[in-house]
Short mmCIF file of C-alpha atoms in Angstrom, two decimals:
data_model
loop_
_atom_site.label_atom_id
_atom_site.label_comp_id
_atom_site.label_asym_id
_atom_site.label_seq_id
_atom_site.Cartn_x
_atom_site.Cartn_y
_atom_site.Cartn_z
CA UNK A 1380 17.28 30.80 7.03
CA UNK A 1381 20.77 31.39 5.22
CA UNK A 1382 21.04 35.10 3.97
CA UNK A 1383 23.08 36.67 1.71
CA UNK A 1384 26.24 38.08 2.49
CA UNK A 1385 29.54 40.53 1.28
CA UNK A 1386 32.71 38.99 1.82
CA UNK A 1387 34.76 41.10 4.07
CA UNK A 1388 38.19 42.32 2.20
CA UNK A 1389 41.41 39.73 2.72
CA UNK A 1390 44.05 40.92 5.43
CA UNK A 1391 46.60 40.98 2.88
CA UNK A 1392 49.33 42.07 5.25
CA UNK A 1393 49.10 39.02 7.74
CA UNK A 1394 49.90 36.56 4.59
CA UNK A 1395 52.59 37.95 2.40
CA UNK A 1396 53.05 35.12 0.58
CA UNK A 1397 49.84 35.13 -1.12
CA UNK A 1398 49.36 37.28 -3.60
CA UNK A 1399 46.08 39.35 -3.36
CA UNK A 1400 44.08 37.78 -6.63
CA UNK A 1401 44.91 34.70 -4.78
CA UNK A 1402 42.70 35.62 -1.73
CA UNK A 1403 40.04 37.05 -3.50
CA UNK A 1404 39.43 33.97 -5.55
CA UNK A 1405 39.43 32.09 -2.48
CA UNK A 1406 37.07 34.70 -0.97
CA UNK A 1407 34.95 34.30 -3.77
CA UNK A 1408 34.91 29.96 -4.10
CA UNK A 1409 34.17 30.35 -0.55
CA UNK A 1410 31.16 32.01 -1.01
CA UNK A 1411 29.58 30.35 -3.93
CA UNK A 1412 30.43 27.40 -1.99
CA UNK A 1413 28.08 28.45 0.85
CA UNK A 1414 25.52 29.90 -1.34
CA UNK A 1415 24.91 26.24 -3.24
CA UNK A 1416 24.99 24.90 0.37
CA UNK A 1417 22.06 27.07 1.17
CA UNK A 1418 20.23 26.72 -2.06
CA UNK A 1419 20.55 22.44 -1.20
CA UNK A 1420 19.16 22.55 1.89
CA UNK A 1421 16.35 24.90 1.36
CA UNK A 1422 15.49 22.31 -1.84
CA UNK A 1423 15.14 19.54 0.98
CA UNK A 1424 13.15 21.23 3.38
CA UNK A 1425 10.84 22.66 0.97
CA UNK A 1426 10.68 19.22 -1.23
CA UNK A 1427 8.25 16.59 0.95
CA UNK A 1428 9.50 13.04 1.63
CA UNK A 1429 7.23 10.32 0.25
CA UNK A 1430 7.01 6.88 2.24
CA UNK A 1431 5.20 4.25 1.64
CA UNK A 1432 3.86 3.26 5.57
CA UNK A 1433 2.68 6.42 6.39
CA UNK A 1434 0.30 7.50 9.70
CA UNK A 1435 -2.41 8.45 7.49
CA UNK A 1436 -4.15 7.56 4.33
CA UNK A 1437 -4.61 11.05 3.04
CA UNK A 1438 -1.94 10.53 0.96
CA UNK A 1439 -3.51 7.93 -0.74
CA UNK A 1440 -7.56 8.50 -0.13
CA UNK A 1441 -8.49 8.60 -3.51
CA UNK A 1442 -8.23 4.75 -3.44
CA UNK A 1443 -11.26 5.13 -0.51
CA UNK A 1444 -14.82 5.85 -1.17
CA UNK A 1445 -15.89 9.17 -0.89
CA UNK A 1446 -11.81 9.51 0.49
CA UNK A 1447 -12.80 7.97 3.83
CA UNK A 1448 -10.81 4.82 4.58
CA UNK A 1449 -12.96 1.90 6.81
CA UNK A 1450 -13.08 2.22 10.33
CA UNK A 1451 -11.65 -0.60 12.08
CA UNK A 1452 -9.08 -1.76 14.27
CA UNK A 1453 -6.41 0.78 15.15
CA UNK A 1454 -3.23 -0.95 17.73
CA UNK A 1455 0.19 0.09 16.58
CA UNK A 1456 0.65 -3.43 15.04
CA UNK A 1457 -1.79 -2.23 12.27
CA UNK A 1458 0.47 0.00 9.87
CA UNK A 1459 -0.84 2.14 7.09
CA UNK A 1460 0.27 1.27 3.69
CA UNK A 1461 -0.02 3.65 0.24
CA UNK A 1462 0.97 1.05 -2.06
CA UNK A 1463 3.42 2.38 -4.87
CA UNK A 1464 5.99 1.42 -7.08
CA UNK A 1465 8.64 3.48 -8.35
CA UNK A 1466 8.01 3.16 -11.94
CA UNK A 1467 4.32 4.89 -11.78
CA UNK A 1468 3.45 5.92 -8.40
CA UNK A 1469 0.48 4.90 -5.93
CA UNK A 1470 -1.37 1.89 -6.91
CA UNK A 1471 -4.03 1.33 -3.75
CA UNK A 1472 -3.99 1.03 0.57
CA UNK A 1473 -3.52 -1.55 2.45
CA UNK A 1474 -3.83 -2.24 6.28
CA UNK A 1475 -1.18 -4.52 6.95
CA UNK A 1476 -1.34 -6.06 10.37
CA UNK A 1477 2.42 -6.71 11.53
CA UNK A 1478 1.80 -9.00 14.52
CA UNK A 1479 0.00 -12.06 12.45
CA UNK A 1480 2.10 -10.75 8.79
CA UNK A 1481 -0.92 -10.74 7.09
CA UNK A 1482 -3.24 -7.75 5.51
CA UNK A 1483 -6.54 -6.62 7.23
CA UNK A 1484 -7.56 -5.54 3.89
CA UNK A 1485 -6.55 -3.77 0.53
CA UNK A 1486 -8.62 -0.76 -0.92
CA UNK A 1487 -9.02 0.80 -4.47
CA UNK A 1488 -10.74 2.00 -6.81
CA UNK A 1489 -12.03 0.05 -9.91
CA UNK A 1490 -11.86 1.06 -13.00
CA UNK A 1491 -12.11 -2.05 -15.53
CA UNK A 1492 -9.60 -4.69 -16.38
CA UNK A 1493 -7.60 -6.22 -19.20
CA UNK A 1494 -5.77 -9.18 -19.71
CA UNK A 1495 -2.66 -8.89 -17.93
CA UNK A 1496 0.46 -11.31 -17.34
CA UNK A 1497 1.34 -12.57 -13.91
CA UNK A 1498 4.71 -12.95 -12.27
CA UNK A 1499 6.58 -15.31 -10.16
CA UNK A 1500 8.48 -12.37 -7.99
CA UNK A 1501 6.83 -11.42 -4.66
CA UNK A 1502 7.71 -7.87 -3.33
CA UNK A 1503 7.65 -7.23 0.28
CA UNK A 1504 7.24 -3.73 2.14
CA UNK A 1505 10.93 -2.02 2.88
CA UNK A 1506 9.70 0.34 5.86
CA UNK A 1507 7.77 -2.54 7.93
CA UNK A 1508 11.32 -3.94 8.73
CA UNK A 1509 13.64 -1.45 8.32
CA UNK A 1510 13.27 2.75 8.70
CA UNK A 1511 16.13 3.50 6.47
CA UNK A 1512 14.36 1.36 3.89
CA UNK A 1513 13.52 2.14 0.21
CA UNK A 1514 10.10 4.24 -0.12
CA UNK A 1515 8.48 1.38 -2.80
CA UNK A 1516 7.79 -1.81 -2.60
CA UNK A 1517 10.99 -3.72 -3.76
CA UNK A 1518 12.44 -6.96 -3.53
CA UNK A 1519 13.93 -8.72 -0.26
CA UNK A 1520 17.15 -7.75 -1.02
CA UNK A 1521 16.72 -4.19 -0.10
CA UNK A 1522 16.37 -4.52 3.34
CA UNK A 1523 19.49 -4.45 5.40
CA UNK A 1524 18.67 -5.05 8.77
CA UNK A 1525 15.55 -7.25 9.99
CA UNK A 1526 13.64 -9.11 7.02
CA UNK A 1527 10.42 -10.26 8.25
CA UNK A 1528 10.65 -8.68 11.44
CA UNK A 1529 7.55 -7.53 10.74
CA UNK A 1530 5.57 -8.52 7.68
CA UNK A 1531 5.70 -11.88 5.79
CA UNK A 1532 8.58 -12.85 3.34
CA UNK A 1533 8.81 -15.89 0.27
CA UNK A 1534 10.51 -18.06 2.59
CA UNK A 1535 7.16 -18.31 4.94
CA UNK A 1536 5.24 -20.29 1.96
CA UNK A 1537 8.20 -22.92 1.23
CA UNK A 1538 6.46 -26.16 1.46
CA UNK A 1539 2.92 -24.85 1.86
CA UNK A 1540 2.47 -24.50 -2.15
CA UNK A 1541 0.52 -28.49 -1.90
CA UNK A 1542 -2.16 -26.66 0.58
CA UNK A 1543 -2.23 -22.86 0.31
CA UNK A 1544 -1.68 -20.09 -2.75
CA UNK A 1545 -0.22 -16.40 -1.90
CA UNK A 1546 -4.05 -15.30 -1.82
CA UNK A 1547 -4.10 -11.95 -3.82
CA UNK A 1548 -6.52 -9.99 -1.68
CA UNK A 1549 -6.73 -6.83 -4.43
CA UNK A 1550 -6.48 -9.42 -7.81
CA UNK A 1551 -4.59 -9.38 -10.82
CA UNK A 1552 -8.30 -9.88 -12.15
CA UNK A 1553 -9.24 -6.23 -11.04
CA UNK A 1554 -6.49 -4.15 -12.79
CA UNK A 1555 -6.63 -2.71 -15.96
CA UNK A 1556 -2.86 -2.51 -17.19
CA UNK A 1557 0.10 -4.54 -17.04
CA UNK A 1558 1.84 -1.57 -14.43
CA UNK A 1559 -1.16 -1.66 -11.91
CA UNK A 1560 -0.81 -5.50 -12.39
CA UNK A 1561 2.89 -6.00 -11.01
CA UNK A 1562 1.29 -3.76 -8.20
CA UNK A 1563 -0.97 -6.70 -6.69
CA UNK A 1564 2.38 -8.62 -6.44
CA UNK A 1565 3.75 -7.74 -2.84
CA UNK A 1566 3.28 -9.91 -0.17
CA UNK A 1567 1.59 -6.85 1.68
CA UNK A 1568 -0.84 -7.63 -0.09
CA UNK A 1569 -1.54 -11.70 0.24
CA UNK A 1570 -2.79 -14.02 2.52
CA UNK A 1571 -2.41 -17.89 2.41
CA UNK A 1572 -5.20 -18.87 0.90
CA UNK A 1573 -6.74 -22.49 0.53
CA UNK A 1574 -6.33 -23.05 -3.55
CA UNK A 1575 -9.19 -24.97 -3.48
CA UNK A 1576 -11.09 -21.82 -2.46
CA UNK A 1577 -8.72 -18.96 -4.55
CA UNK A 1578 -9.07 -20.96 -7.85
CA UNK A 1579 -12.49 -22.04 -7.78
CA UNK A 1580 -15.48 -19.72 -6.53
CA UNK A 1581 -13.49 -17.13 -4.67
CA UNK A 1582 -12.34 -16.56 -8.04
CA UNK A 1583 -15.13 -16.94 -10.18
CA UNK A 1584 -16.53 -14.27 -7.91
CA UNK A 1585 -14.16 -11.84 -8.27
CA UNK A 1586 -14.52 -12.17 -12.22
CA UNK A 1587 -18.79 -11.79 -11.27
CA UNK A 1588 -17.80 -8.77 -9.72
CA UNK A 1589 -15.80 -7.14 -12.50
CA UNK A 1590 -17.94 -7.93 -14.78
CA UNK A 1591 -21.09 -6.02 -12.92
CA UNK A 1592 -19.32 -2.97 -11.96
CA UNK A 1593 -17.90 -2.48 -15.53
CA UNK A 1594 -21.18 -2.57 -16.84
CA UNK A 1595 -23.66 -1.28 -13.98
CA UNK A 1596 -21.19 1.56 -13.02
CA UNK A 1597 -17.95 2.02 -15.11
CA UNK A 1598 -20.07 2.20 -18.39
CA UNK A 1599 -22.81 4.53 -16.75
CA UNK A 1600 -19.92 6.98 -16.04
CA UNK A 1601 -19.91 6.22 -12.40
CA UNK A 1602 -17.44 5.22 -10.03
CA UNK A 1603 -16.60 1.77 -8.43
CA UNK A 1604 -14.57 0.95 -5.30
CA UNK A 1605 -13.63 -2.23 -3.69
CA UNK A 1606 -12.31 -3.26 -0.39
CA UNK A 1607 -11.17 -6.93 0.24
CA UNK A 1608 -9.97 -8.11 3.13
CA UNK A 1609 -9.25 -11.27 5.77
CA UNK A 1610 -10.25 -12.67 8.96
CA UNK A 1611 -7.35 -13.91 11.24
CA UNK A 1612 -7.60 -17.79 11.73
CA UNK A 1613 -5.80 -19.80 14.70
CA UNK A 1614 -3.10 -21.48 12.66
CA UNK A 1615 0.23 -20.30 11.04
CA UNK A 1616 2.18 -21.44 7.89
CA UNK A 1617 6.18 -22.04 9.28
CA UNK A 1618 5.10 -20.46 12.50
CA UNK A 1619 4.95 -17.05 11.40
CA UNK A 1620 2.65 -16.40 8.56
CA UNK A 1621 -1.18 -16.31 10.41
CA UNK A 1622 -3.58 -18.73 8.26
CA UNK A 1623 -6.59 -16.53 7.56
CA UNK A 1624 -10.44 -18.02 8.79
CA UNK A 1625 -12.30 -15.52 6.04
CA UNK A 1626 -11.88 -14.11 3.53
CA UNK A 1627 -13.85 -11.19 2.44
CA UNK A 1628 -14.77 -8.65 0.00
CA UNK A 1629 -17.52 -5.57 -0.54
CA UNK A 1630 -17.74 -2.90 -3.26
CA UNK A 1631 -19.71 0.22 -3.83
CA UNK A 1632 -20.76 2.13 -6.80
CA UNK A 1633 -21.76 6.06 -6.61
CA UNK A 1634 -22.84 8.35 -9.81
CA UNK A 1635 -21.16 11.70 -9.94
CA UNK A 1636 -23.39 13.25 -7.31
CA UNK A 1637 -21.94 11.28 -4.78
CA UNK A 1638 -24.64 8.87 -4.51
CA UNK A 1639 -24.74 5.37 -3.88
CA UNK A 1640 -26.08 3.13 -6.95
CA UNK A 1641 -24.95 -0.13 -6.11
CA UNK A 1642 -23.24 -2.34 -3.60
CA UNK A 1643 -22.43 -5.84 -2.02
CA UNK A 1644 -20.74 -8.10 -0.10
CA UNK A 1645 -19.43 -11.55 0.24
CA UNK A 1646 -17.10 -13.53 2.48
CA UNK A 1647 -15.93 -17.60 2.17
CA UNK A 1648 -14.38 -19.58 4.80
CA UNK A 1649 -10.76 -20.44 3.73
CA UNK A 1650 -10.85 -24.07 3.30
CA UNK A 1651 -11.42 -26.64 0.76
CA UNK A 1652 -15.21 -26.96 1.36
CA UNK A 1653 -15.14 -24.01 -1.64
CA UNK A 1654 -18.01 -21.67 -1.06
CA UNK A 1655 -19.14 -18.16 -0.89
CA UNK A 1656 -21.99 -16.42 0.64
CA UNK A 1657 -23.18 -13.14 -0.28
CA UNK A 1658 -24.23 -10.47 2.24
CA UNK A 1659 -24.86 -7.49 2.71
CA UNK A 1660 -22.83 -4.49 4.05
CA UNK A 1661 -24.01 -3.80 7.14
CA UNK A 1662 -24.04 -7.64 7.69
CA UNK A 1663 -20.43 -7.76 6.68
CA UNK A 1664 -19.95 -4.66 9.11
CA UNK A 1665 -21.32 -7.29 12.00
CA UNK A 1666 -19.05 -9.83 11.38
CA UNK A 1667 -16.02 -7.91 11.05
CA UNK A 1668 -16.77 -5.96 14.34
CA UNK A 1669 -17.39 -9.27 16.38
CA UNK A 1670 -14.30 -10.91 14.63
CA UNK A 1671 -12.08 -8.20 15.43
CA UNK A 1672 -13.94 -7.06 18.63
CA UNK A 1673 -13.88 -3.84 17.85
CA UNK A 1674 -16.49 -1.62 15.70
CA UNK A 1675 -15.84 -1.92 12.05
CA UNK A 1676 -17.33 -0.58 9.03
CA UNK A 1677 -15.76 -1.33 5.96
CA UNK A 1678 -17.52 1.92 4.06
CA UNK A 1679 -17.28 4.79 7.08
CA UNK A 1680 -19.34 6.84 4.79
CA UNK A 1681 -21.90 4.37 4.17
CA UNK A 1682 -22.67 2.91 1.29
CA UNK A 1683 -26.14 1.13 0.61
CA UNK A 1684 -28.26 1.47 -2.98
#
């Protein structure tokens, strides 16, 4: 830790040709000099550096019910994201797998939607390629050194726009403000997605599902959350970009006791056959943990009404 100290007096004698008010200025900018140097670098140890791919969610539990994120799969190619942009801060979570450039699945917490525009620009994640990169998502021309190293970029869905849309997997549908709404736009958090399947009933589901926690929860004074996420298939787009088998989603309601209220599940097969199958939880819990042959539970504190 830097101290304070007393400058020692000038040895006038060993530099006649400086006058003494001359040394004791310098004396004097010398130590205010130090002091601000001090006063800087206790600021930026004391101040915390925010990131967005972090090695825990507890920055960004809130968007996890009852703050506990799903158990699931847990290799290093899995990296944590607290989704955020620099305008207004952390949005939801994401488990971005890095190996097939896809998302296991996006968490948050719903509370209601509006009618909000969409956008044609796609961010991407700064970190996954590059460690000196920005802390918010951002466009591609932030990252210096090894785009798509690691996570998917726009380039990876040229000529697939006849087959597949960039499959939101936490919709613009589910937001409640034109902020929060840009959010949903990084690539973090898509999938390619038949669009025979995102525009028809994954979609009408989604709507279903907004609909019955705004008016079974939200307007009870309750609390909604919602997990969506994907199932890896055995094709890419470009050779890169993994084609998801599933998609699926579950949500969970709780009153202010902490109590389950309501809940559900669903999952469709990402293809043009266009359906959707409702399940339960712990069904959904099955699949996942034979899909991804490991134990998964989307809700790790349980949620069944």
């Amino acid at each position: 830790m830097w101290g304070w100290f007393k400058p020692s007096p000038p040895n006038y004698k060993s530099q006649p040709s400086i006058s003494k008010k001359e040394l004791y200025i310098d004396n004097i900018s010398f130590f205010i000099m130090k002091l601000l140097v001090s006063v800087f670098l206790l600021l930026a140890l004391s101040y915390p550096a925010t990131a967005e791919v972090v090695t825990s969610f507890a920055t960004c539990n809130n968007f996890f019910f009852n703050g506990q994120p799903p158990i699931g799969p847990t290799a290093a190619t899995y990296k944590k994201i607290c989704q955020r942009t620099q305008a207004s801060g952390y949005k939801y979570a994401t488990l971005y797998d890095t190996r097939n450039k896809i998302p296991v699945y996006s968490a948050y917490e719903f509370v209601g939607y509006a009618s909000c525009g969409r956008k044609d620009t796609w961010f991407i994640e700064p970190k996954l390629d590059d460690q000196n990169g920005g802390d918010f998502m951002a466009s591609e021309g932030t990252v210096r050194n090894g785009l798509g190293r690691r996570q998917a970029v726009n380039e990876d869905y040229t000529g697939t726009a006849r087959v597949y849309d960039k499959g939101h997997l936490l919709p613009v549908k589910h937001r409640n403000s034109q902020s929060c709404a840009v959010a949903t736009f990084t690539l973090t958090n898509a999938a390619p997605q038949h669009k025979t399947f995102n525009r028809g009933t994954w979609r009408v589901k989604e709507a279903e599902v907004a609909d019955t926690l705004t008016t079974d929860c939200l307007n009870r004074g309750f609390h909604a959350h919602i997990v969506t996420g994907v199932v890896p298939g055995n094709t890419n787009i470009n050779r890169r970009v993994n084609v998801p088998r599933y998609f699926w989603s579950a949500y969970c309601c709780r009153d202010n006791n902490n109590r389950p209220k309501l809940s559900g599940a669903f999952y469709g097969k990402n293809d043009q056959t266009n359906r959707v199958t409702s399940i339960s939880i712990a069904s959904l819990d099955a699949r996942l943990t034979r899909a991804y042959g490991t134990g998964f539970q989307v809700f790790s504190d349980k949620c069944s009404s």
